[in-house]
CSV table of C-alpha atoms in Angstrom, one decimal:
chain,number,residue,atom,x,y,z
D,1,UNK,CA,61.9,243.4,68.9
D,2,UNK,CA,62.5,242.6,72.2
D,3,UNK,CA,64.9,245.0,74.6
D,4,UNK,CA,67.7,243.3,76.6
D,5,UNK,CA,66.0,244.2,79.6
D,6,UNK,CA,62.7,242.3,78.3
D,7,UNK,CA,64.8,239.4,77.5
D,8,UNK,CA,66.8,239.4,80.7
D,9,UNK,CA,63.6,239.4,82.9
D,10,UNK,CA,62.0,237.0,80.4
D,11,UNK,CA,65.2,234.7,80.7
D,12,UNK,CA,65.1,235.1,84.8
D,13,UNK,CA,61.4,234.7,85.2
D,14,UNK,CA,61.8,230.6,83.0
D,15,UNK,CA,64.5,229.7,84.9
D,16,UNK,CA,63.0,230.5,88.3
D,17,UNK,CA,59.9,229.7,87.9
D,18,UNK,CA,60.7,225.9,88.4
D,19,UNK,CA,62.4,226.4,91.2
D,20,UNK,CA,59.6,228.8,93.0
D,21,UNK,CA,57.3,225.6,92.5
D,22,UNK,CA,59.7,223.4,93.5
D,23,UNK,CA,60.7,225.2,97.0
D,24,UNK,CA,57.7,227.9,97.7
D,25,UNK,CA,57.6,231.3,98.2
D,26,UNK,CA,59.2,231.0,101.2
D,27,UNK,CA,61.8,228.2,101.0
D,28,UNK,CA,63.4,230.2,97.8
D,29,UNK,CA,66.1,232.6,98.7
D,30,UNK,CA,68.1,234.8,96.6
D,31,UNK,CA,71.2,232.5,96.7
D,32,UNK,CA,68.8,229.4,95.3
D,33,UNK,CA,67.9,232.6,92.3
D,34,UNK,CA,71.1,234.2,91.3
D,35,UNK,CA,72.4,230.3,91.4
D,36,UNK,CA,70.0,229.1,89.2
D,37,UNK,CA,70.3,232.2,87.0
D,38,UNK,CA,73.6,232.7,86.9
D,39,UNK,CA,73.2,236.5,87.9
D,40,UNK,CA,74.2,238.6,90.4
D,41,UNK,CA,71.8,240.2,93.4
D,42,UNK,CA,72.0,243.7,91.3
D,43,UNK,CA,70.7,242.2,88.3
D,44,UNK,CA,67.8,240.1,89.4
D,45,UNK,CA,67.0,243.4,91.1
D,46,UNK,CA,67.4,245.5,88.6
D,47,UNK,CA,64.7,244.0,86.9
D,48,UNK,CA,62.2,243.3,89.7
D,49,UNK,CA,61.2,245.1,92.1
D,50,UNK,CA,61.2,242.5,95.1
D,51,UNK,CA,61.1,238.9,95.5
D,52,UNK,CA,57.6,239.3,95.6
D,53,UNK,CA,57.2,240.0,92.2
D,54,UNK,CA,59.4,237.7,90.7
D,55,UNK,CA,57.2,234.4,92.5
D,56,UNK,CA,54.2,236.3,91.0
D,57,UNK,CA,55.6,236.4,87.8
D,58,UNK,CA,57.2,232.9,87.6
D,59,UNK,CA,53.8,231.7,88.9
D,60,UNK,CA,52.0,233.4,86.2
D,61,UNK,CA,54.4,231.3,83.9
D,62,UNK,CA,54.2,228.2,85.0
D,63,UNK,CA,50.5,228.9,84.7
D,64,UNK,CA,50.4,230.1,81.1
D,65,UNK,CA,52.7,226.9,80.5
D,66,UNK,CA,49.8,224.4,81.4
D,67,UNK,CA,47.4,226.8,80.1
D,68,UNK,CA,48.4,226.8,76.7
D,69,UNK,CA,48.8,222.4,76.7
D,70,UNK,CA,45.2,223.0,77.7
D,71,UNK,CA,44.3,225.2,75.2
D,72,UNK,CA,46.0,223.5,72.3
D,73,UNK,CA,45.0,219.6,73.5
D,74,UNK,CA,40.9,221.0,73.4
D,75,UNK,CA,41.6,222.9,70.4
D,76,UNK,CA,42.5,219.7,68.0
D,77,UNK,CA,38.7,218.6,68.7
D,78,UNK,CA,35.2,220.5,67.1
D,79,UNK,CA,32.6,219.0,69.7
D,80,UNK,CA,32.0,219.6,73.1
D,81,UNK,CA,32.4,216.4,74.1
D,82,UNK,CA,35.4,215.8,72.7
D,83,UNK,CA,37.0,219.0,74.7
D,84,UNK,CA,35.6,217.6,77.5
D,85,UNK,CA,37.5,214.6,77.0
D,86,UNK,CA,40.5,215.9,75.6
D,87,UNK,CA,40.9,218.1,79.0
D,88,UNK,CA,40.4,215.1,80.9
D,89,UNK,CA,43.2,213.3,78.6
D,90,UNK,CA,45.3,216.0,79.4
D,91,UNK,CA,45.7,215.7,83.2
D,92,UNK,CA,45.8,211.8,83.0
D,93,UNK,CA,49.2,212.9,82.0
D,94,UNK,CA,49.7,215.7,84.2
D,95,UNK,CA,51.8,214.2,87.4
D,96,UNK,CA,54.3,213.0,84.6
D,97,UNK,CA,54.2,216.7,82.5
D,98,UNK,CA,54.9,218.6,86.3
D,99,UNK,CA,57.3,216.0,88.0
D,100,UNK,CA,60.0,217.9,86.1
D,101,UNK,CA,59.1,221.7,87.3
D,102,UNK,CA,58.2,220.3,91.0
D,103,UNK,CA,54.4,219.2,90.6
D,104,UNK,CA,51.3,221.4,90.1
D,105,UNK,CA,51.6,225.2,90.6
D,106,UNK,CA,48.0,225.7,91.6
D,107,UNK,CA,48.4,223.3,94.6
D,108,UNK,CA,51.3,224.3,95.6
D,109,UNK,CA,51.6,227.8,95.4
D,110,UNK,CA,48.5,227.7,96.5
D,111,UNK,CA,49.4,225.8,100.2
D,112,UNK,CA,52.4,228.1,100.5
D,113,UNK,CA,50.8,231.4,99.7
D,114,UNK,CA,47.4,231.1,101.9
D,115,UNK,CA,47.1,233.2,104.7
D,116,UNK,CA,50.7,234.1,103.6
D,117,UNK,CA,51.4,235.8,101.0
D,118,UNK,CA,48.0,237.6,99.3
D,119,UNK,CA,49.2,238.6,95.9
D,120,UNK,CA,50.3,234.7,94.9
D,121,UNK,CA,46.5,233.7,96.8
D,122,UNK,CA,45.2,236.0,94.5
D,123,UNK,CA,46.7,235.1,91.4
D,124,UNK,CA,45.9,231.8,92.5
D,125,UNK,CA,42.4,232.0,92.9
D,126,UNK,CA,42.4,233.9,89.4
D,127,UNK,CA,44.0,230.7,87.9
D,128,UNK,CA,41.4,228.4,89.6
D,129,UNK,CA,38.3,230.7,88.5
D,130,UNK,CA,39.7,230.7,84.7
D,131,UNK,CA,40.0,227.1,83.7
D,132,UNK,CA,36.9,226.4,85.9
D,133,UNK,CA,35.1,228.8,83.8
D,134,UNK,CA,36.6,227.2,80.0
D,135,UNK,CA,35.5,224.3,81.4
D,136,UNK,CA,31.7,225.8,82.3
D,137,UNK,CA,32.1,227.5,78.5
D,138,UNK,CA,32.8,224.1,77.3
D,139,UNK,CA,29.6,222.4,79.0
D,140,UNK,CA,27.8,225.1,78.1
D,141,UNK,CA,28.3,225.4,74.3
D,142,UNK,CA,27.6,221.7,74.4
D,143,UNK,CA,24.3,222.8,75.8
D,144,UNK,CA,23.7,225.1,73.0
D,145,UNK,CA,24.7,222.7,70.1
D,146,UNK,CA,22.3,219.8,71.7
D,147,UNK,CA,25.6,217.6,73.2
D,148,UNK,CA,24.6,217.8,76.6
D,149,UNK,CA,21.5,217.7,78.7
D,150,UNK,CA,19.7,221.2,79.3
D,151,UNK,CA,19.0,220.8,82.8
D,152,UNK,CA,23.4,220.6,83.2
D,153,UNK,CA,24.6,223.4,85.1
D,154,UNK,CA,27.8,224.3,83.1
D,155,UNK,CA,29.2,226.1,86.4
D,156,UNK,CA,28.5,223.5,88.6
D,157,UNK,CA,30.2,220.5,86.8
D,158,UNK,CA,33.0,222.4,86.2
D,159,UNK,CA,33.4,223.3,89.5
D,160,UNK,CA,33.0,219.5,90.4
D,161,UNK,CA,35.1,218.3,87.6
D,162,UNK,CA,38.1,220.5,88.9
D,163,UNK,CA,37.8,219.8,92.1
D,164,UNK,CA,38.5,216.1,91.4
D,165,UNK,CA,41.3,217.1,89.1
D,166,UNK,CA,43.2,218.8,92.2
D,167,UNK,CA,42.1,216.2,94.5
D,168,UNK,CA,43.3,213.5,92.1
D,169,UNK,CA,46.9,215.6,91.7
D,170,UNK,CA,46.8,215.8,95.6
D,171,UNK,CA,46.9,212.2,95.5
D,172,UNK,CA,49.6,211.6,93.1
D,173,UNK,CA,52.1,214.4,94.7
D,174,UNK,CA,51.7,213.3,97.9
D,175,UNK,CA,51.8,209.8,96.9
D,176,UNK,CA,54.2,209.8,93.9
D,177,UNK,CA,51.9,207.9,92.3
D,178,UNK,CA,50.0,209.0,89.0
D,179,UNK,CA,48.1,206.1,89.6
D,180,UNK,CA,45.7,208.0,90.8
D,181,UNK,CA,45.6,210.3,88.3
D,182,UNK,CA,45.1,207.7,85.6
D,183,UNK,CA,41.7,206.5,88.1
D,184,UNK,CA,40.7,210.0,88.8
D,185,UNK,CA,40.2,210.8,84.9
D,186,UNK,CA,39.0,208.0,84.2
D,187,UNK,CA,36.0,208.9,86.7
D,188,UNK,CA,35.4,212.1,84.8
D,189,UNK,CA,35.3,210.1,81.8
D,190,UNK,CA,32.5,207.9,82.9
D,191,UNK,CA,30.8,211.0,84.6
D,192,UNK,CA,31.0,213.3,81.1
D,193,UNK,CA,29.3,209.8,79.2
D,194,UNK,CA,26.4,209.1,82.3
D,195,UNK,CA,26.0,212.9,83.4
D,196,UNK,CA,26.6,215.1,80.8
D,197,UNK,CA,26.3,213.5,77.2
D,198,UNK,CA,22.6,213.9,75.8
């Protein structure tokens, strides 16, 4: 069972961790977190130690919030392939599932924290190098079960297909237009079926 404390933080962590994405490291002060919380000063810091580690916290939440639609969208489907394409179904969506909480945390935490703030970078880069490397185990297992073509480097595509994931959410953000979204996965839908697919 949980402790009040736990719950507290856990309480103060969800309901800044919108507005972290939303306004930066930088551009969130402690009025813009004990309004949105409804606590005082003494109580945010009570249970955190700094600012610091509260925006590395509600990062890591926003992440685990996106990584778990991930997880359960390629989890509904046995084949490689269909993984593949459920991930890519998954951020066709994605401008519409982030509008709420401010847009994608990777990009933007990501702009605000380099060369600014090394502890968000490097949770940052963490993120990145994790759902690049499901992908790779995706592509790979594929590999293994005869899905996809033995000369495909799983790290490689995975690497390309999210790159063109970020650069199609850098579109839509800075666009407002999930448009381009909707064209960008639609690419890496033609690219699994001509590239990948044995």
């Amino acid at each position: 069972m949980a402790t009040k404390a736990e719950i507290t933080s856990d309480y103060i962590i969800k309901t800044v961790a919108p507005v972290f994405n939303k306004k930066g490291y930088s551009g969130t002060s402690l009025v813009d977190i004990t309004k949105a919380t409804g606590l005082t000063k003494g109580a945010i810091y009570g249970n955190f130690r700094d600012k610091n580690e509260l925006a590395v916290k509600a990062f890591v939440h926003n992440i685990n919030v996106i990584a778990a639609r991930i997880e359960s969208a390629v989890m509904a489907h046995q084949t490689s392939l269909g993984k593949l394409f459920a991930i890519s179904a998954f951020y066709k969506n994605y401008y519409d599932f982030t509008f709420e909480n401010g847009g994608c945390p990777i990009l933007n935490v990501g702009i605000d924290a380099n060369h600014q703030n090394p502890d968000l970078m490097g949770k940052v880069k963490k993120a990145i190098t994790n759902l690049q490397n499901n992908i790779a185990d995706i592509i790979d297992a594929g590999i293994q079960n005869g899905e996809i073509k033995l000369n495909v480097s799983g790290q490689e595509y995975a690497r390309r297909i999210f790159s063109m994931v970020e650069g199609g959410i850098f579109m839509s953000t800075m666009l407002q237009d999930r448009k381009y979204m909707e064209d960008l996965t639609t690419a890496i839908d033609n690219l699994i079926v001509r590239e990948l697919k044995k």
